[in-house]
XYZ file of C-alpha atoms in Angstrom:
507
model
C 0.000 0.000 0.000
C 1.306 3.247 -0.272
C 2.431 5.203 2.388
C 0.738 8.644 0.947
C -1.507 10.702 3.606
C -4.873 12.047 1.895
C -4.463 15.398 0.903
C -7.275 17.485 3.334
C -8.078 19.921 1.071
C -9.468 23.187 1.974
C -13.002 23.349 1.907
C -14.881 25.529 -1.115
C -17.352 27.871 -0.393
C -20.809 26.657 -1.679
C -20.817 25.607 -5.687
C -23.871 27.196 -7.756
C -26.850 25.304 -8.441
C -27.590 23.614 -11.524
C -29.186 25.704 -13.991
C -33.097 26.386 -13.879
C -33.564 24.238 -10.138
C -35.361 25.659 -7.765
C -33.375 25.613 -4.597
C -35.434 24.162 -1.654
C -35.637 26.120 2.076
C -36.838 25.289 5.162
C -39.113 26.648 7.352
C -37.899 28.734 10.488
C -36.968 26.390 13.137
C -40.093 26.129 15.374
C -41.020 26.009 19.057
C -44.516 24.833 19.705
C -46.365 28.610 21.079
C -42.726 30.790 19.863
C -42.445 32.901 17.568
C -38.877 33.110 15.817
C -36.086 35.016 16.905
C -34.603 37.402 14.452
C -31.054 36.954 12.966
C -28.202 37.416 14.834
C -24.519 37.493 13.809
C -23.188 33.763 13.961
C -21.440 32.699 17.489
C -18.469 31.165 17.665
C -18.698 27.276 17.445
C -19.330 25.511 20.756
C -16.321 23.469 22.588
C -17.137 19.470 22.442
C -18.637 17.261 24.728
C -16.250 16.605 27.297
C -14.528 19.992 27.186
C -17.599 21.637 27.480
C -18.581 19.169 30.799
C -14.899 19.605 32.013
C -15.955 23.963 31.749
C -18.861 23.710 33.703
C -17.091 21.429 36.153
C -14.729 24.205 36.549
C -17.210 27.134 36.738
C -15.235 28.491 33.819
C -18.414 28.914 32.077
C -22.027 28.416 33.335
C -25.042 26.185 31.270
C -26.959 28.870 30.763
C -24.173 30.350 28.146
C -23.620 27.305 26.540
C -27.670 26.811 25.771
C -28.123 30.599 24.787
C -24.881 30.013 22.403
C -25.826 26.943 20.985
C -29.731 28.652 20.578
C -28.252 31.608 18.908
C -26.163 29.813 16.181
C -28.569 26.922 15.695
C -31.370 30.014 14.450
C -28.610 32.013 13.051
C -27.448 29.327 10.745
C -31.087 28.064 9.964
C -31.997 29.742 6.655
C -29.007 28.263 5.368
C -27.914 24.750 6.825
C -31.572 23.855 8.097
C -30.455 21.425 10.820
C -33.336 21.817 13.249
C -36.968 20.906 12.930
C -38.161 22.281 16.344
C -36.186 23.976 19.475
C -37.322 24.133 22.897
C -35.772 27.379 23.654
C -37.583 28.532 26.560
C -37.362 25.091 28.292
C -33.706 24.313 27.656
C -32.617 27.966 29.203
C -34.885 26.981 32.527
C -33.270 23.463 32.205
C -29.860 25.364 31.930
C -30.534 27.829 34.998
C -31.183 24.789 37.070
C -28.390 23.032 35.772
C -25.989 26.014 37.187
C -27.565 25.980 40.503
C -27.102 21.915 40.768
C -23.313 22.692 39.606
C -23.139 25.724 42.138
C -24.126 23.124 44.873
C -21.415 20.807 43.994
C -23.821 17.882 42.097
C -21.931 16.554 39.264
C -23.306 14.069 36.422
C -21.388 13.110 33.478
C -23.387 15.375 31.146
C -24.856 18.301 34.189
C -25.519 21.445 31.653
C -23.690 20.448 28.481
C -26.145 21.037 25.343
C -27.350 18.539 23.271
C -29.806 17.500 20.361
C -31.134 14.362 19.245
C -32.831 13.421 15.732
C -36.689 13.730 15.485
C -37.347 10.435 15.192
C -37.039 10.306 18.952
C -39.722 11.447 21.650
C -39.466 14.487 23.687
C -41.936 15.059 25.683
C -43.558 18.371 24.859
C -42.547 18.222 20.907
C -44.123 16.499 18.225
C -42.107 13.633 16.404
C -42.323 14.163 12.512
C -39.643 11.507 11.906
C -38.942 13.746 8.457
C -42.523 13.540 7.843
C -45.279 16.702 6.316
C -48.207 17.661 8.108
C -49.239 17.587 12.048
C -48.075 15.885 15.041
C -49.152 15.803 18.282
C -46.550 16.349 20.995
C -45.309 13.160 22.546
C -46.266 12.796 25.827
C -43.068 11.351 27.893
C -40.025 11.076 26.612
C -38.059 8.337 24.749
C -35.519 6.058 27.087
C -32.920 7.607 25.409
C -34.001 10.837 26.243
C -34.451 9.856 29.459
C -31.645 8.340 29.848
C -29.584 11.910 28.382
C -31.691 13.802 31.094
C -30.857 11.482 33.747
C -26.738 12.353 32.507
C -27.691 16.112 33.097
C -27.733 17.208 29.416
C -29.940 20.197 28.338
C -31.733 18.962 24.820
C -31.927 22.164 22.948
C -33.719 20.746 20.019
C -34.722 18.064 17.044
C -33.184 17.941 14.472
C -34.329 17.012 10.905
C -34.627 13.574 9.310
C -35.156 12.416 6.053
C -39.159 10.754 6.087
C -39.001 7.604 8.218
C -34.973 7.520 7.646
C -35.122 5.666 4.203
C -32.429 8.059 2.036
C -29.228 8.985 2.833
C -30.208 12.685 2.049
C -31.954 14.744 4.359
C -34.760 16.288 2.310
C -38.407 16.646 2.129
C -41.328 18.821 1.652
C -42.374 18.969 5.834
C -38.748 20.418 6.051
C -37.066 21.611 2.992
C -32.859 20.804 2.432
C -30.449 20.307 5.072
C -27.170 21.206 4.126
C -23.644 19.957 4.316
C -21.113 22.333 6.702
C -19.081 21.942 4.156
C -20.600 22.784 1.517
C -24.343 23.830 1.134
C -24.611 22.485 -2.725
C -24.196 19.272 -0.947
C -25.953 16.911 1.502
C -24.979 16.250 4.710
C -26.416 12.630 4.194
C -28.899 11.030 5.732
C -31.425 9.731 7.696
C -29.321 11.636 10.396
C -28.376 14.419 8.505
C -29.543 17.467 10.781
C -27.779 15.691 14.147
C -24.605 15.342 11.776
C -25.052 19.010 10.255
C -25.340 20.469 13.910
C -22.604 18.877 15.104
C -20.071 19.659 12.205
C -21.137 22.940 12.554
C -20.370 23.426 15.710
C -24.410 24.183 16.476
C -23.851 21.800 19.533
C -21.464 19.453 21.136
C -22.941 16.372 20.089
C -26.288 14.794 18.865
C -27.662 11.542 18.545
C -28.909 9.885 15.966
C -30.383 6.906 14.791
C -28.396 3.840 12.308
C -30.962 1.383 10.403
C -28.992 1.061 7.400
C -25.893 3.436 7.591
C -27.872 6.733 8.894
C -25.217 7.798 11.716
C -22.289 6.241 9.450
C -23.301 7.687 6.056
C -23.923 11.463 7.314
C -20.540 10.920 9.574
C -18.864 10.277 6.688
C -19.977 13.247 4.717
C -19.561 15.515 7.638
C -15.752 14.945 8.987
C -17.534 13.332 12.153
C -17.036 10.229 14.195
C -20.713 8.244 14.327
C -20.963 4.746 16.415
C -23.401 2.474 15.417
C -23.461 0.359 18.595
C -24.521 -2.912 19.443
C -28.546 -4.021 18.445
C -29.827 -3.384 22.071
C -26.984 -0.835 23.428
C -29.249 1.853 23.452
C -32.307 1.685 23.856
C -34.850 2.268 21.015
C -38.066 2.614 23.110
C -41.101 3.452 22.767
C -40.540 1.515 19.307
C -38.788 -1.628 20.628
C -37.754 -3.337 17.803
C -37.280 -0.734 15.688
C -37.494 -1.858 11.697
C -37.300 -5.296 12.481
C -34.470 -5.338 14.626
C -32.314 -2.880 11.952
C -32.552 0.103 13.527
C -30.066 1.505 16.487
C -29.847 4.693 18.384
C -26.236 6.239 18.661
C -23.810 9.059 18.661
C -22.319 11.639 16.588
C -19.380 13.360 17.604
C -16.347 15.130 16.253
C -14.142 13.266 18.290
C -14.322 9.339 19.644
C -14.060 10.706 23.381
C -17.061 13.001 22.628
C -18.970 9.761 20.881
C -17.642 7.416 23.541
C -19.013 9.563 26.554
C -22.257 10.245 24.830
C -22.873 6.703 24.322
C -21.856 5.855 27.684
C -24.699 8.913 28.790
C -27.378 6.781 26.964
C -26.686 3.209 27.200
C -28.841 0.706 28.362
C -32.132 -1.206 28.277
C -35.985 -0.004 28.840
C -37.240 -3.184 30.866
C -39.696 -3.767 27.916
C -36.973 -4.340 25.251
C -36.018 -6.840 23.414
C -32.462 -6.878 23.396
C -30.132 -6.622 26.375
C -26.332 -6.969 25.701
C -23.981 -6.514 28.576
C -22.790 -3.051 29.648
C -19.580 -1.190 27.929
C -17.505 1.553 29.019
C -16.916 3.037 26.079
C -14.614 6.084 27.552
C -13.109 4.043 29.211
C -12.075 2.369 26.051
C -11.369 5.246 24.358
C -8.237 6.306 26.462
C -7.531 2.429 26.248
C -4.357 0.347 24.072
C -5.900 -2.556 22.441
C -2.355 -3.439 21.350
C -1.716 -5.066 17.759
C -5.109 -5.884 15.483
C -5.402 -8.110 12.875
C -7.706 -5.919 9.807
C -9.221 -7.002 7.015
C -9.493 -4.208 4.833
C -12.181 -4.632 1.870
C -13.328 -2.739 -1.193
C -15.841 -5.389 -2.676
C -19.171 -4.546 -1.271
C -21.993 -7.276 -0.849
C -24.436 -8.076 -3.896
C -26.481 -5.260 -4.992
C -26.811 -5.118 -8.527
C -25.909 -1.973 -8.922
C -21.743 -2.858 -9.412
C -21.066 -0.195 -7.352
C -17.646 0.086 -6.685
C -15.637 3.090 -4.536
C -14.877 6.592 -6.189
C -10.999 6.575 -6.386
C -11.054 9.671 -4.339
C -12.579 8.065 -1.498
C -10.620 4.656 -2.514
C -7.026 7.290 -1.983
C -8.228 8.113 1.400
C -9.282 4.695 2.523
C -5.845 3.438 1.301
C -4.184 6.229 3.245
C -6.113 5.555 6.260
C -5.195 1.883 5.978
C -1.463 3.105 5.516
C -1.651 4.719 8.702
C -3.130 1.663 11.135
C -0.011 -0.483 9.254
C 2.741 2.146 10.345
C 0.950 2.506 13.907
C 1.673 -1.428 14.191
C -1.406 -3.296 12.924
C -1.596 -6.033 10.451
C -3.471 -4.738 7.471
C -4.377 -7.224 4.856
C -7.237 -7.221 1.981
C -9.702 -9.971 2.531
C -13.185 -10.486 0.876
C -16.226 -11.575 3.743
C -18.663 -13.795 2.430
C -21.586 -11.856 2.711
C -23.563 -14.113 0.424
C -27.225 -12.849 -0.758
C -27.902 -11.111 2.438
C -30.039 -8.056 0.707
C -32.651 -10.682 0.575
C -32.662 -10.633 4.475
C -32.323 -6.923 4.605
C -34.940 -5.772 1.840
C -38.340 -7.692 3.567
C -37.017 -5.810 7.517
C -36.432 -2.733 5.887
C -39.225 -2.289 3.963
C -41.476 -3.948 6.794
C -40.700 -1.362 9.197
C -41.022 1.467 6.891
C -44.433 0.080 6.021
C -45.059 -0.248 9.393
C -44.163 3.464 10.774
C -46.226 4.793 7.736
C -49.151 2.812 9.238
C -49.338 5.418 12.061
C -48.865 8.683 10.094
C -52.583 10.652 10.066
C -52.357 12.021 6.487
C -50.945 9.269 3.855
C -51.344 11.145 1.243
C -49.070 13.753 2.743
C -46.325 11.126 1.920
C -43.648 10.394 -0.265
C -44.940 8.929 -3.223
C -41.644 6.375 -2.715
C -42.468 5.747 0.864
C -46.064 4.693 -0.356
C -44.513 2.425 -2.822
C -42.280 0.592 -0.026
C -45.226 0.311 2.608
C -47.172 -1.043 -0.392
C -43.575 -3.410 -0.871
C -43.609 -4.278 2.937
C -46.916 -5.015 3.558
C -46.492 -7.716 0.726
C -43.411 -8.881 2.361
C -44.478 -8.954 5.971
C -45.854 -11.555 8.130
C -44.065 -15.155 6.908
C -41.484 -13.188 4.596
C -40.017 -11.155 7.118
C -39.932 -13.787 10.012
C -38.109 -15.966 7.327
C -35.440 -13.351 6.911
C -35.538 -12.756 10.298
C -34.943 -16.795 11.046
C -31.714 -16.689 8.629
C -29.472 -13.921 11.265
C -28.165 -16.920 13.018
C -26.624 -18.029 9.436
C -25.967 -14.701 8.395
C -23.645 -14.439 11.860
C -21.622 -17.472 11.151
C -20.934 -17.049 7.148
C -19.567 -13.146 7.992
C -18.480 -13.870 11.447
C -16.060 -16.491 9.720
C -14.250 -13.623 8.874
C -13.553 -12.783 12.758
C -13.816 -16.252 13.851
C -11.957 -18.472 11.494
C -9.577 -15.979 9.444
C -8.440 -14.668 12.672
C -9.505 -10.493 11.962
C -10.389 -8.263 14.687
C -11.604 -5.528 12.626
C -13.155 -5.081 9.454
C -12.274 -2.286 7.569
C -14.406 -0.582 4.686
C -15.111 2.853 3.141
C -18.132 3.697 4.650
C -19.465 5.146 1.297
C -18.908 4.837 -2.482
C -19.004 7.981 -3.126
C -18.991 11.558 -2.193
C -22.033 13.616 -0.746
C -23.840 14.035 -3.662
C -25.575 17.467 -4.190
C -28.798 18.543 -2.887
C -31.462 17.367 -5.226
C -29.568 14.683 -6.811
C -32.414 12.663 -5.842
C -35.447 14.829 -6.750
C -38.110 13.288 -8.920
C -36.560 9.617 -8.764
C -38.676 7.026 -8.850
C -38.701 4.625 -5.960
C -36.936 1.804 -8.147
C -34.522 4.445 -9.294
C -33.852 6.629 -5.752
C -33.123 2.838 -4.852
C -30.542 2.056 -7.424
C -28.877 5.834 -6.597
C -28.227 5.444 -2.914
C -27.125 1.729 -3.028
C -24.625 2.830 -5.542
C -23.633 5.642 -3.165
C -23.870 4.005 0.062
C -23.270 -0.046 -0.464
C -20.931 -0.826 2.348
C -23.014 0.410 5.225
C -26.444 -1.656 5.679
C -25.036 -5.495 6.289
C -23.934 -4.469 9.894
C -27.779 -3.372 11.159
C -29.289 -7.048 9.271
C -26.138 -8.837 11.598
C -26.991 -6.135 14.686
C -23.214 -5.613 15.180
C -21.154 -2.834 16.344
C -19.691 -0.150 13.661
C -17.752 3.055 13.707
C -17.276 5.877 10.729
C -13.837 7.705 11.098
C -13.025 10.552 9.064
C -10.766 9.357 6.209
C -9.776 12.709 4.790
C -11.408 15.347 1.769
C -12.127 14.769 -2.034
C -9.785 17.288 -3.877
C -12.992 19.425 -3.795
C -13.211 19.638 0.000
C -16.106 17.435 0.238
C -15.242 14.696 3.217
C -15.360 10.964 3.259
C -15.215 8.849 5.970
C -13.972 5.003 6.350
C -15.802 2.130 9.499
C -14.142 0.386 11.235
C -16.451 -2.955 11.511
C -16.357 -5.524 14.025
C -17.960 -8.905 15.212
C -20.535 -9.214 18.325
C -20.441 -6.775 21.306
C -16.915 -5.367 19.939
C -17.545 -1.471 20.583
C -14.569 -1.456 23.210
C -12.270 -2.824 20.661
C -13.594 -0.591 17.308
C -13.394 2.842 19.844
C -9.755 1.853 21.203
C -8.775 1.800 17.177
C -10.663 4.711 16.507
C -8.945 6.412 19.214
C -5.565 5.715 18.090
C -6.285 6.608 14.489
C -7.247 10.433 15.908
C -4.359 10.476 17.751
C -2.377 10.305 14.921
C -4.441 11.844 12.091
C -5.932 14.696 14.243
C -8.936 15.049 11.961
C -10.855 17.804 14.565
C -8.478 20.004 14.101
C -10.615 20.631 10.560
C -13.805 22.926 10.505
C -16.381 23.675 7.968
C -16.583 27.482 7.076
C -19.828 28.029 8.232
């Protein structure tokens, strides 16, 4: 391999739009009963997670700054990155006035003060739940365990943050919302379904968010965004009130620009609702983050699974995968190309997927308000439900020991992959697609992602470096059962060396 570091090129300011499009924009952000604020000059971006934690531990700045900051540059930067779909303004400053008088008292929690956001596909109690959806919602009336559990850590949720409808694209558009847009470059998406948790947090809107990963969506829009995104463990956090969420795909986790940041906020929402499904054992992901796992064994692959598309990586994201690779063989690892037998497992992954979409859509008031492709894949689920999907469900066991052969027989610890084929692509690339075609355009984009929610295993997007453009790609770092201690360890020592948070969008 050679030894070449990707070139991090300097990011361009935001390229034209294509000739005769009309550019979409969303709404103001909204607070149930609030009017707007008007503009105001763009703070500075806010510190991270456990710098801003560490601050407030030291009384070198209070909770009610940080909230009024990250307020202020979340609306300032809304008419043109269009992260948020709803703030609770007025709560999160009373939150953050309590949380300086607990801190003033001495209380400490992991998270007391410290600003957050988390996608709206979540409940918070108080705010309706779109999930990237048009028309009304009622407000949810408790919140989510994962909310719960962030509350419980001390955080301050400022806000949700927008979602592509029921997290099917990796593009984070619609008519309920309009475009969000990339940090990096507005012509371009962030990705998706998490795209406004992974716009906020590249743009420095808030610490950290989290989001939600049923086929790549923390992974893909960590990629595109220079952030770090864990898909944990099926069960690690909590998914309730939805249990088991598309079929057992879907996973709540972090996005962060650095692992510590990702590691403490999963730590801040780990763990089971006793109604769910799924229980793995406990993780201390921080602690594994300051951690040496010593020597690893990675298999490092560029042949995705079977999709028909023969989607293969961009060579600028194959340069900065190689690169990346480079750089865990000079820190000591064994780095060699291997190809896991994924077999035909997009049969397994196409009835859950489309089950669970079909089955969310069930519950929205106004069908006709939605997608004409989201129609077309509850009308694909519905056909595919009931024997179909148990079948698919029945053939995980299989699915772990073909793929886990990899780990298990071939000796790997970690699987490394790009995390997508491509690029961001620009905002509308998928306007006026057809549901067969949108298909065929984001498999060929983002093939490498999806097998890890059908096996329920651990995965973690790394920054890998910047398209000669300045658009970023990321690589994941894949690994067998329950391995999150072992993929954030690696992670960590890859930002050690390649210091990718030192890099900023201009916004």
């Amino acid at each position: 391999m050679s030894s070449a570091e990707p070139t991090e090129a300097e990011p361009t300011e935001a390229e034209p739009t294509e000739a005769g499009r009309t550019e979409q924009t969303g709404p103001a952000v909204r607070e149930p009963g609030r009017a707007p604020r008007p503009a105001a000059p763009v703070p500075p971006p806010l510190p991270g997670l456990a710098e801003s934690a560490r601050r407030l531990a030291d009384a070198t700045v209070t909770s009610t700054a940080l909230v009024a900051d990250a307020l202020d540059r979340i609306e300032a930067t809304q008419p043109t990155l269009n992260a948020f779909r709803h703030l609770r303004a007025e709560a999160a400053l009373a939150e953050a006035a309590e949380a300086d008088r607990r801190l003033a008292a001495g209380e400490r929690l992991p998270l007391l003060g410290v600003p957050v956001a988390v996608k709206d596909d979540t409940d918070v109690a108080g705010l309706p739940t779109h999930f990237g959806c048009d028309g009304e919602r009622p407000p949810a009336a408790t919140d989510s365990e994962a909310v719960r559990r962030l509350r419980a850590a001390g955080a301050v949720v400022v806000g949700k943050t927008n979602s592509c409808e029921l997290g099917q694209w990796p593009f984070t558009e619609g008519p309920g919302f309009g475009a969000t847009r990339n940090p990096w470059n507005t012509a371009h998406t962030p990705g998706g379904s998490s795209g406004g948790s992974a716009a906020a947090v590249a743009a420095g809107l808030v610490p950290a968010a989290l989001g939600s990963d049923g086929a790549g969506s923390v992974r893909i829009p960590a990629a595109w965004t220079h952030l770090v995104g864990i898909k944990p463990q099926r069960g690690r956090v909590s998914v309730h009130p939805n249990y088991d969420a598309f079929q057992g795909l879907t996973v709540n986790g972090p996005l962060a620009r650095t692992v510590a940041d990702a590691a403490l906020l999963l730590d801040a929402v780990a763990g089971a609702h006793p109604e769910d499904f799924h229980r793995p054992p406990a993780v201390r992901a921080a602690d594994a983050s300051r951690r040496d796992r010593g020597r690893l064994r990675i298999a490092l692959a560029w042949r995705p699974p079977l999709t028909l598309t023969g989607a293969g990586p961009d060579p600028e994201v194959r340069r900065a995968v190689t690169a990346l690779a480079d750089t865990l063989a000079r820190l000591g690892h064994h780095v060699e190309e291997a190809r896991p037998r994924y077999g035909l497992i997009g049969l397994a992954f196409v009835p859950r997927a489309t089950a669970g979409i079909a089955e969310f859509a069930a519950r929205h008031p106004e069908p006709a308000l939605l997608d004409p492709r989201t129609r077309s894949a509850l009308r694909t689920g519905t056909r595919l439900g009931g024997r179909v999907v148990r079948a698919a469900r029945a053939r995980e066991v299989r699915q772990h020991r073909r793929i886990g052969a990899l780990f298990d027989v071939s000796g790997f610890d970690v699987l490394l992959t790009p995390t997508t084929a491509a690029p961001p692509p620009r905002i509308g690339r998928f306007d006026d697609l057809s549901a067969w075609r949108t298909d065929l355009a984001m498999t060929a984009a983002c093939p490498y992602a999806w097998p890890w929610n059908v096996l329920g295993w651990p995965g973690v997007n790394v920054p890998a470096g910047f398209t000669r453009s300045g658009l970023p790609v990321g690589a994941q770092l894949l690994g067998p059962s329950r391995s999150e201690e072992r993929l954030i360890a690696l992670a960590a020592q890859l930002e050690d060396d390649r210091r990718w948070f030192e890099h900023r969008p201009p916004v």
